[in-house]
CSV table of C-alpha atoms in Angstrom, one decimal:
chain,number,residue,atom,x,y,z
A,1,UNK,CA,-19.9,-53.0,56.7
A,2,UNK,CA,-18.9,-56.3,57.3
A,3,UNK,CA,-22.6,-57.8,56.6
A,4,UNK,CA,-21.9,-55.9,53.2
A,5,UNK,CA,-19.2,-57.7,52.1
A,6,UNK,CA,-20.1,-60.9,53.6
A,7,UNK,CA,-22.7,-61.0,51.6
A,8,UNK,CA,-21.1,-59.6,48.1
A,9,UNK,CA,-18.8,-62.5,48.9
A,10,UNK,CA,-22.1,-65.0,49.0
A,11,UNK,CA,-23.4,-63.4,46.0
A,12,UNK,CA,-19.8,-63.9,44.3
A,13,UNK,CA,-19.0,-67.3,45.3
A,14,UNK,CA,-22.9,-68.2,44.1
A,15,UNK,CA,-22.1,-66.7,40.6
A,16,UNK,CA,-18.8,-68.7,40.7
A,17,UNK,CA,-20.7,-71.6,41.4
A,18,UNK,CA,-23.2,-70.6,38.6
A,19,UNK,CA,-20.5,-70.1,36.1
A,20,UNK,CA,-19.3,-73.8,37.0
A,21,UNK,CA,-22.6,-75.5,36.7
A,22,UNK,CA,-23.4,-73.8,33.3
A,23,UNK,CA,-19.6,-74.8,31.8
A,24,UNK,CA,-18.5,-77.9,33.3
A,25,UNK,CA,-22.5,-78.8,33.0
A,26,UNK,CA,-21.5,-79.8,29.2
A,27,UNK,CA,-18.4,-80.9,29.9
A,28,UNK,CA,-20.2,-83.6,31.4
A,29,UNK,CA,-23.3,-83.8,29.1
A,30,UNK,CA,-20.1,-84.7,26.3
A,31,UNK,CA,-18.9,-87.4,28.5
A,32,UNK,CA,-22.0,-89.3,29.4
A,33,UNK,CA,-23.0,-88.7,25.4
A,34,UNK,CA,-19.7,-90.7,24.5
A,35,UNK,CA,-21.4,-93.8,25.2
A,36,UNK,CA,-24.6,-92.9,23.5
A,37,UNK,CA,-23.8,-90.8,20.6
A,38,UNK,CA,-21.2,-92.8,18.4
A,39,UNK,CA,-23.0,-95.1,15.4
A,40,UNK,CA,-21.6,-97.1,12.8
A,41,UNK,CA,-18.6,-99.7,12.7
A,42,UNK,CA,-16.0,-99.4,15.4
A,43,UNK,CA,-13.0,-96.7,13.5
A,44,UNK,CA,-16.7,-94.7,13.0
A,45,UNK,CA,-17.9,-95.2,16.5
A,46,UNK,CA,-14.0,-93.7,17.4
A,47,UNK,CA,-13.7,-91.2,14.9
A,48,UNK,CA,-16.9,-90.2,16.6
A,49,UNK,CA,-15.3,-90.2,20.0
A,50,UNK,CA,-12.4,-88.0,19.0
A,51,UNK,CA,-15.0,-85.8,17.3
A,52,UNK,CA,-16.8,-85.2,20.8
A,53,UNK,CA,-13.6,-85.0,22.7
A,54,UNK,CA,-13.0,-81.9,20.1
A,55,UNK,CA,-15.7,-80.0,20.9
A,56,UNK,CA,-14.4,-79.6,24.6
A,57,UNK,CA,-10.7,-80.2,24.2
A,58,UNK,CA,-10.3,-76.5,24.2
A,59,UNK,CA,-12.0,-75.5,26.9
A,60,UNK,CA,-13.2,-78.4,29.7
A,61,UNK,CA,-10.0,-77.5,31.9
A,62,UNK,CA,-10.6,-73.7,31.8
A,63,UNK,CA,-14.2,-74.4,32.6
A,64,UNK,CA,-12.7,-76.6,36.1
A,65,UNK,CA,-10.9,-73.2,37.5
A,66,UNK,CA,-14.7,-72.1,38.4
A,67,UNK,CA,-14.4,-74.5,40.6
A,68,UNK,CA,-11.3,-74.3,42.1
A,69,UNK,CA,-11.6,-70.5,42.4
A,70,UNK,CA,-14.9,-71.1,44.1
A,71,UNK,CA,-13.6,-73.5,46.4
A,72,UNK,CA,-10.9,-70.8,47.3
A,73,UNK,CA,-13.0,-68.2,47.9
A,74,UNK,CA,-15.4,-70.3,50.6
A,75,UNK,CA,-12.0,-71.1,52.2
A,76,UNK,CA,-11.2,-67.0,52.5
A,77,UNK,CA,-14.4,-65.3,52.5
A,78,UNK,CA,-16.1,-68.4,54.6
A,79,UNK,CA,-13.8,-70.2,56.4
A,80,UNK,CA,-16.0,-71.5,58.9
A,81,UNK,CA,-18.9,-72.5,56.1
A,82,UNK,CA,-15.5,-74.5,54.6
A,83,UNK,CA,-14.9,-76.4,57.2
A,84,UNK,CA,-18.1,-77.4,58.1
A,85,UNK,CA,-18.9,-78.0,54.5
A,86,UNK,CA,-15.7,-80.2,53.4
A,87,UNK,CA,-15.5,-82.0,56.6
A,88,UNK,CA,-19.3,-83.2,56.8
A,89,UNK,CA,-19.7,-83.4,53.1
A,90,UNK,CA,-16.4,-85.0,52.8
A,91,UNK,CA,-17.0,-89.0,51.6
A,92,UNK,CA,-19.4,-87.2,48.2
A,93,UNK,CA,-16.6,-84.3,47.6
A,94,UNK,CA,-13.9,-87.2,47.5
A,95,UNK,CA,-15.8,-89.2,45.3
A,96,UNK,CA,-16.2,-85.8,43.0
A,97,UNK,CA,-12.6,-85.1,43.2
A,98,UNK,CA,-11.4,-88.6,42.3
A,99,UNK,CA,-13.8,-88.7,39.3
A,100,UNK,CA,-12.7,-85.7,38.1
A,101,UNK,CA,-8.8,-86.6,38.5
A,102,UNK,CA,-9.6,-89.7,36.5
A,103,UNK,CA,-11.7,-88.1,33.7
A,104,UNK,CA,-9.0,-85.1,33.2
A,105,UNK,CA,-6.0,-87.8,32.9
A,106,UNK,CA,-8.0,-90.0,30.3
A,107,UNK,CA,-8.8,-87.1,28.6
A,108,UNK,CA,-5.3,-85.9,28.3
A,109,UNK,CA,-3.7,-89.0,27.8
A,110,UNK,CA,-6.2,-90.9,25.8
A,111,UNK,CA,-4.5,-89.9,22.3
A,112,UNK,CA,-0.9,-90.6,23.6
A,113,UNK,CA,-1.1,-94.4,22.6
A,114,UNK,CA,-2.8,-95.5,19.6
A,115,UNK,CA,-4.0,-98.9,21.4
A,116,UNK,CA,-7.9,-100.2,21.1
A,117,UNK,CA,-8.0,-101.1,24.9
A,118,UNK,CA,-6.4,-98.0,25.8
A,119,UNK,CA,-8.7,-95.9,24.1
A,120,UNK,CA,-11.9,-98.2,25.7
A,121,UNK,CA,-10.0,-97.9,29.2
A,122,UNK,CA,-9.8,-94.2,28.6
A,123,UNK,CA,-13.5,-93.8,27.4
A,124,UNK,CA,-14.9,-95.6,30.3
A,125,UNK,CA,-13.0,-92.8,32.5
A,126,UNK,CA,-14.0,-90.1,31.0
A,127,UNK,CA,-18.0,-91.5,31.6
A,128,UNK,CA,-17.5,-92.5,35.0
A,129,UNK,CA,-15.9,-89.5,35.6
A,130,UNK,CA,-18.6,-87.3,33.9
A,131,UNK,CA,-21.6,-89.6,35.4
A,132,UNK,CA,-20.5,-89.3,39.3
A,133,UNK,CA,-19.8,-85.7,39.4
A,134,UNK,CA,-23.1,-85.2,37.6
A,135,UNK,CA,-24.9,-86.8,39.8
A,136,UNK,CA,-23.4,-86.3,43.3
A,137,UNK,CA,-23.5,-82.3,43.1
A,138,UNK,CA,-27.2,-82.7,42.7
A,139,UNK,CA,-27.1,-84.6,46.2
A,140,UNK,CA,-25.1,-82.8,47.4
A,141,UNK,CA,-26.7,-78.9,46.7
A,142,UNK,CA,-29.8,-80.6,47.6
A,143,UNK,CA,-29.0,-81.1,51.0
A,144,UNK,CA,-27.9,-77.6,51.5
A,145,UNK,CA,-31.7,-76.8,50.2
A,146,UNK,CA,-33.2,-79.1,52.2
A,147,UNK,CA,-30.7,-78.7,55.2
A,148,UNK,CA,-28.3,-80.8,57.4
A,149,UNK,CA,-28.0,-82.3,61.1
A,150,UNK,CA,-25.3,-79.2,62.7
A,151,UNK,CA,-24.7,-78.9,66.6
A,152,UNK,CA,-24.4,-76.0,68.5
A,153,UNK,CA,-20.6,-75.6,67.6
A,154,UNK,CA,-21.9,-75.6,63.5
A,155,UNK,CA,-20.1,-79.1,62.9
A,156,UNK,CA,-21.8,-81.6,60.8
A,157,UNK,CA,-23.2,-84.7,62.6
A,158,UNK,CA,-25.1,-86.5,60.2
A,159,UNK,CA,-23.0,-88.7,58.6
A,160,UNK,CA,-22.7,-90.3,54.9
A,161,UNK,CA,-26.3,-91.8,54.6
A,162,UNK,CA,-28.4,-88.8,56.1
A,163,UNK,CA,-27.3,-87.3,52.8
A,164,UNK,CA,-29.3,-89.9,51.1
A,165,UNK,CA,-33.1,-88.9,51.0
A,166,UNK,CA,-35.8,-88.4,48.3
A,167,UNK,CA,-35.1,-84.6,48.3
A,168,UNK,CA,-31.4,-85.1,47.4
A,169,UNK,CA,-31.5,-87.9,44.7
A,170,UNK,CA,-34.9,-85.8,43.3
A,171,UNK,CA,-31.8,-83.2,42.9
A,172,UNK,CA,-29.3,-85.5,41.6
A,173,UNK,CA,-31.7,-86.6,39.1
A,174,UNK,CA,-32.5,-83.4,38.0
A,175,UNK,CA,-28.4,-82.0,37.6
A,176,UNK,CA,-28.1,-85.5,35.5
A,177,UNK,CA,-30.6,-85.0,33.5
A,178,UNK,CA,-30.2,-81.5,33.0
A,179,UNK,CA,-26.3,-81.8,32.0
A,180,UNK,CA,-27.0,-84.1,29.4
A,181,UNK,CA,-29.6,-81.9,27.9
A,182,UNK,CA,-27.1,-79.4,28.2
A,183,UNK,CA,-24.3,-81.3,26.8
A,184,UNK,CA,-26.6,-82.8,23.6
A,185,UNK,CA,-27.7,-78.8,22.7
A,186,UNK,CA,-23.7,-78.2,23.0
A,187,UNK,CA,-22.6,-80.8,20.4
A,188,UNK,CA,-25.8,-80.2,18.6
A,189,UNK,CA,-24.0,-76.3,18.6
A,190,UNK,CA,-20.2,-77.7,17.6
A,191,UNK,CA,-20.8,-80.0,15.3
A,192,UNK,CA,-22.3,-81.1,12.2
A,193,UNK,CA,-23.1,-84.2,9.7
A,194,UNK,CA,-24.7,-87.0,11.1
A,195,UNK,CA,-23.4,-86.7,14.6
A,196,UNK,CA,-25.4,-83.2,15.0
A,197,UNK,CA,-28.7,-84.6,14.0
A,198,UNK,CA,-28.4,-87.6,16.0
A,199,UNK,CA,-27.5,-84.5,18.8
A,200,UNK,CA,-30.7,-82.9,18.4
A,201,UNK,CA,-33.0,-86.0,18.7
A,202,UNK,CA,-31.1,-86.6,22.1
A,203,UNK,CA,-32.0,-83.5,23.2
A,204,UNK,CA,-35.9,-83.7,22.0
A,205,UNK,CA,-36.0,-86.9,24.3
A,206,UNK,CA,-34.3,-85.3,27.3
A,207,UNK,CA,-35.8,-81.7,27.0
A,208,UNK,CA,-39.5,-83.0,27.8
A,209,UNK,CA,-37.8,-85.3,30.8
A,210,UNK,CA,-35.8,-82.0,32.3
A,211,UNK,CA,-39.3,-80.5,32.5
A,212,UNK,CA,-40.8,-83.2,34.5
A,213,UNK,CA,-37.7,-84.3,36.6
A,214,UNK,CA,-36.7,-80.3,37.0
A,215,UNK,CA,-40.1,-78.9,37.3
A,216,UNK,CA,-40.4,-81.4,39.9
A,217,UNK,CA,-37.7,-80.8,42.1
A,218,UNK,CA,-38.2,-77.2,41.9
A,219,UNK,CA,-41.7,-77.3,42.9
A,220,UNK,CA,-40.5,-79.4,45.8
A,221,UNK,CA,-37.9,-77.4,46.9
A,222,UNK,CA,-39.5,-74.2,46.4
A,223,UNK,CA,-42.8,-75.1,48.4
A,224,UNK,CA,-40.9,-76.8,51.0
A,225,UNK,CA,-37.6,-74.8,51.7
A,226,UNK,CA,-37.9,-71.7,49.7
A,227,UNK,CA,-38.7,-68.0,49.6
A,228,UNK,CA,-41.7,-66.2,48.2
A,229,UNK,CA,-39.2,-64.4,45.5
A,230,UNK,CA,-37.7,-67.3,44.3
A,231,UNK,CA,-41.1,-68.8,42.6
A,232,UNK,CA,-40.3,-66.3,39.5
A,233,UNK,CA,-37.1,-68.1,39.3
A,234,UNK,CA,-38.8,-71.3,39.1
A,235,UNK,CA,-40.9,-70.1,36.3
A,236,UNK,CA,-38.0,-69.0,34.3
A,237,UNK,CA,-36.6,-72.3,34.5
A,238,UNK,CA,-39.4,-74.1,33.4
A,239,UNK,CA,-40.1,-71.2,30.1
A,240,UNK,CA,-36.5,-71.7,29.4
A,241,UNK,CA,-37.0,-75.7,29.3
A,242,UNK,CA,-39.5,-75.0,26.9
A,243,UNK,CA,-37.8,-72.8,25.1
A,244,UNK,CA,-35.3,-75.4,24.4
A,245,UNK,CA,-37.7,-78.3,23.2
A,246,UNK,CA,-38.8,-75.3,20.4
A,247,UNK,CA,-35.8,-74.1,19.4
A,248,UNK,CA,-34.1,-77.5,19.6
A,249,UNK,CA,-37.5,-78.6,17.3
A,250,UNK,CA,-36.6,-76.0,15.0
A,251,UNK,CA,-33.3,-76.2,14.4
A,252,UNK,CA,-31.6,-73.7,16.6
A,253,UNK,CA,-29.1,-75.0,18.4
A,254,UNK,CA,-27.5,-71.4,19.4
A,255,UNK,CA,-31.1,-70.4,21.3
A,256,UNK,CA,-31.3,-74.3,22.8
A,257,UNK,CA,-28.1,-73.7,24.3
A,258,UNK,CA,-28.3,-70.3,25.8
A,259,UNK,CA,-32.1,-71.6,26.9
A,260,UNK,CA,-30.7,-74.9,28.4
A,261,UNK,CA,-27.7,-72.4,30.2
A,262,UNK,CA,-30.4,-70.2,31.6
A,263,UNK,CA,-32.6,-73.3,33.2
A,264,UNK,CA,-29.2,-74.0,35.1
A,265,UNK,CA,-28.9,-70.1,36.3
A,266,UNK,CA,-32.5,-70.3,37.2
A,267,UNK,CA,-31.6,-73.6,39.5
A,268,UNK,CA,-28.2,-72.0,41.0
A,269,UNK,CA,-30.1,-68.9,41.8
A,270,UNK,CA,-32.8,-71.2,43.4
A,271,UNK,CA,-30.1,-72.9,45.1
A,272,UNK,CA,-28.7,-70.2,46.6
A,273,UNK,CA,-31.4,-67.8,47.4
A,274,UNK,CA,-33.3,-71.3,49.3
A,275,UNK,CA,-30.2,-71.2,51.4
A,276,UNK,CA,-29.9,-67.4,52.4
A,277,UNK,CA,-29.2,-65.8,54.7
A,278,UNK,CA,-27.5,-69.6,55.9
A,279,UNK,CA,-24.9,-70.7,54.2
A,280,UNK,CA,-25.4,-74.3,56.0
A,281,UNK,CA,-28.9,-74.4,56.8
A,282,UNK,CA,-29.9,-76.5,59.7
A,283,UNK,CA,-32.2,-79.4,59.5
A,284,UNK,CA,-35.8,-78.0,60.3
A,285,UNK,CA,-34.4,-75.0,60.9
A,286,UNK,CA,-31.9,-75.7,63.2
A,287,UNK,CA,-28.4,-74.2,64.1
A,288,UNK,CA,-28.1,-72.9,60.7
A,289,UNK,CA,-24.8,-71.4,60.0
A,290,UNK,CA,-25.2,-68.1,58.7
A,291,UNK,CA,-23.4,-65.6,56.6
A,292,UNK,CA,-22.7,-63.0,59.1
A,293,UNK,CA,-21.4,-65.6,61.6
A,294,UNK,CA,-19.3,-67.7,58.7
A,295,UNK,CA,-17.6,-64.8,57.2
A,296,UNK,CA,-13.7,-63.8,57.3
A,297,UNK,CA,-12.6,-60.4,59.3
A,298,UNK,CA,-13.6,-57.1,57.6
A,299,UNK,CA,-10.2,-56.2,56.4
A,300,UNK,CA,-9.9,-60.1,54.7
A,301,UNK,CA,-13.2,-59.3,53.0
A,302,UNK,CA,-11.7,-56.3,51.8
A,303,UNK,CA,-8.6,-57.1,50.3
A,304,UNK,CA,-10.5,-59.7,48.1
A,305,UNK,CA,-13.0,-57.6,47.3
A,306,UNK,CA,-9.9,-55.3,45.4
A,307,UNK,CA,-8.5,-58.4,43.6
A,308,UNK,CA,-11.5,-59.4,42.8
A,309,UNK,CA,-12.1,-56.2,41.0
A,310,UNK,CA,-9.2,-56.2,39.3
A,311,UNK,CA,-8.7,-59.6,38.1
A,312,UNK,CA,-11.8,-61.7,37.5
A,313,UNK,CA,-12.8,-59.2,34.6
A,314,UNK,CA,-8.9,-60.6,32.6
A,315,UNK,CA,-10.1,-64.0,33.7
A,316,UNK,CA,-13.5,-63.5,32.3
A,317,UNK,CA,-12.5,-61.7,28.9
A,318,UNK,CA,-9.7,-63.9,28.3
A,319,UNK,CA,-11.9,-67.2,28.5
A,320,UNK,CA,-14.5,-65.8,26.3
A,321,UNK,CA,-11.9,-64.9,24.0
A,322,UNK,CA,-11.1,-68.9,23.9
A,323,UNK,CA,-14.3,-69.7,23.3
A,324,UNK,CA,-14.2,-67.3,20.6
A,325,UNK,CA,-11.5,-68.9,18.8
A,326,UNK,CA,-12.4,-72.2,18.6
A,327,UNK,CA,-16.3,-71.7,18.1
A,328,UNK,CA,-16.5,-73.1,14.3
A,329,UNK,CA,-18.7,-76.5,13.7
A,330,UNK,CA,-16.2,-79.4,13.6
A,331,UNK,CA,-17.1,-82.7,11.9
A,332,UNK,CA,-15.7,-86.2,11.8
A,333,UNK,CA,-13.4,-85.1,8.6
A,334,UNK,CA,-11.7,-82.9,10.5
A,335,UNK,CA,-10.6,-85.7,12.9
A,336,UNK,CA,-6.9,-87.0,11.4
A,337,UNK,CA,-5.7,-90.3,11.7
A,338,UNK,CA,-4.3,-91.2,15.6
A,339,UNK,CA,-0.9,-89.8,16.1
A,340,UNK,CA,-0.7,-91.6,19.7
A,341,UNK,CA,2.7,-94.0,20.3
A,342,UNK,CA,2.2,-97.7,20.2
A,343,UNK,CA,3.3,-100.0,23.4
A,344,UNK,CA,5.8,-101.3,21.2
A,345,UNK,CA,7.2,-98.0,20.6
A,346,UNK,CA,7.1,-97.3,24.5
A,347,UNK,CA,9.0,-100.6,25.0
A,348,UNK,CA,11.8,-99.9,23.0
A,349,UNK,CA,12.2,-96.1,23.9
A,350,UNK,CA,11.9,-97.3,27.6
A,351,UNK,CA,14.5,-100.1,27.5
């Protein structure tokens, strides 16, 4: 019974992780696509920026509780595969966290002062804290492909630059790239005007260079590290990649995005089933961590298996209701003038 659970609770923390990838994927496709997007003169070029921020203003902070609720089911349902994973993997996970600190102030506070350099500051936040995260969850799932250095007591003993190989910056490469396609087929989705076509020809460049860079790392992990199963997974992601560069060619930003959301399913599921039954694979195969011997008591794995039940449905229904809500097209008309305080403002109120 308890191998059961233990591994619902692998399934359930890989579909948390799966929900993550796919909805803070275009969080961070939006924020490495502020510096690329925006044309014309500069109160264009920021009416632009505004415009993008809109599309996920709603929603990018919901999307983050996949993570956190991820995080805090490892820490319950695995609390040895958490320790050995946020202690050995700790300098990259810091590195995430602090870019994602930084990009959720500058999003929140960027309209509070109506100030140029504020608003440049601000952007420049939001990028770097779109660009890291994109990037170093690539290395880092990579590694737990590929496998790390563990001793016989299952503690990390690699260090920092053993995470640094081919393999892993082949994945890093390949969540980049894939988040941007993702977030250009999501504002190609939102938006419309000028903004939206510019959206789509993004996404025509970047489709064709998911299939190579994605195809690519797939192929290697699935050859080298991979099940027999898991090569209909790879060929799901690549149809799906090619299913967006036609419907993105066509006009159909609705069956690009769902497309471009199912090549990231088809890599999590890859992820994940390369790594089972470990949920820290050893290095050539040795002293993996597995499920069985990472998973909480029986009765833990119970109790959260009844909350689980009974709450992650409200959680679910309630965010797709948000979506719902705010899923009409926006443009840059719909962006008012900024509302933000000046410092001169915040000077006299502060003194």
């Amino acid at each position: 019974m308890t191998v059961d659970l233990a591994l619902v609770w692998f399934l359930i923390i890989a579909v948390l992780w799966t929900g993550y990838l796919v909805l803070e994927g275009f969080d961070f496709g939006v924020g490495m696509l502020m510096s690329l997007l925006p044309r014309g003169d500069a109160a264009h070029r920021e009416k632009e920026r505004r415009l993008l921020l809109n599309t996920i203003g709603p929603v990018w902070d919901g999307n983050e509780v996949w993570l956190i609720t991820a995080g805090g089911a490892t820490f319950a349902a695995f609390p040895e595969w958490y320790a050995t994973l946020f202690s050995g993997f700790y300098l990259p996970l810091l590195l995430i966290l602090v870019a994602l600190i930084v990009r959720g102030v500058a999003i929140e506070y960027r309209g509070k002062i109506s100030d140029a350099v504020w608003a440049r500051r601000c952007d420049l936040a939001i990028q770097v804290g779109s660009w890291v995260p994109a990037v170093l969850w690539g290395v880092a799932f990579a590694n737990l492909v590929r496998g790390v250095q563990l001793d016989e007591a299952h503690q990390y003993v690699g260090g920092f630059w053993a995470l640094i190989n081919p393999f892993s910056l082949l994945g890093g490469a390949t969540t980049l790239v894939l988040f941007l396609l993702h977030g250009s087929v999501f504002v190609a989705l939102k938006t419309d005007g000028d903004i939206r076509a510019r959206a789509r020809r993004w996404a025509g460049v970047l489709a064709p260079v998911a299939v190579l860079v994605a195809g690519g790392w797939a192929v290697w992990a699935q050859v080298a590290f991979s099940a027999t199963w898991t090569w209909a997974v790879v060929a799901v992601a690549a149809a799906a990649l090619v299913g967006v560069v036609l419907t993105n060619r066509a006009g159909r930003e609705g069956w690009a995005f769902g497309l471009s959301a199912v090549t990231i399913v088809a890599a999590a599921v890859l992820i994940f089933g390369s790594m089972y039954p470990d949920v820290m694979p050893g290095l050539d195969g040795g002293n993996a961590l597995t499920v069985a011997e990472a998973s909480s008591t029986p009765y833990t794995l119970t109790i959260m298996t009844w909350v689980a039940a009974f709450l992650t449905p409200l959680v679910i229904l309630y965010q797709g209701w948000t979506y719902w809500v705010f899923r009409r097209r926006l443009t840059v008309d719909h962006i008012p003038a900024p509302a933000g305080l000046t410092w001169k403002k915040i000077k006299e109120s502060a003194f």
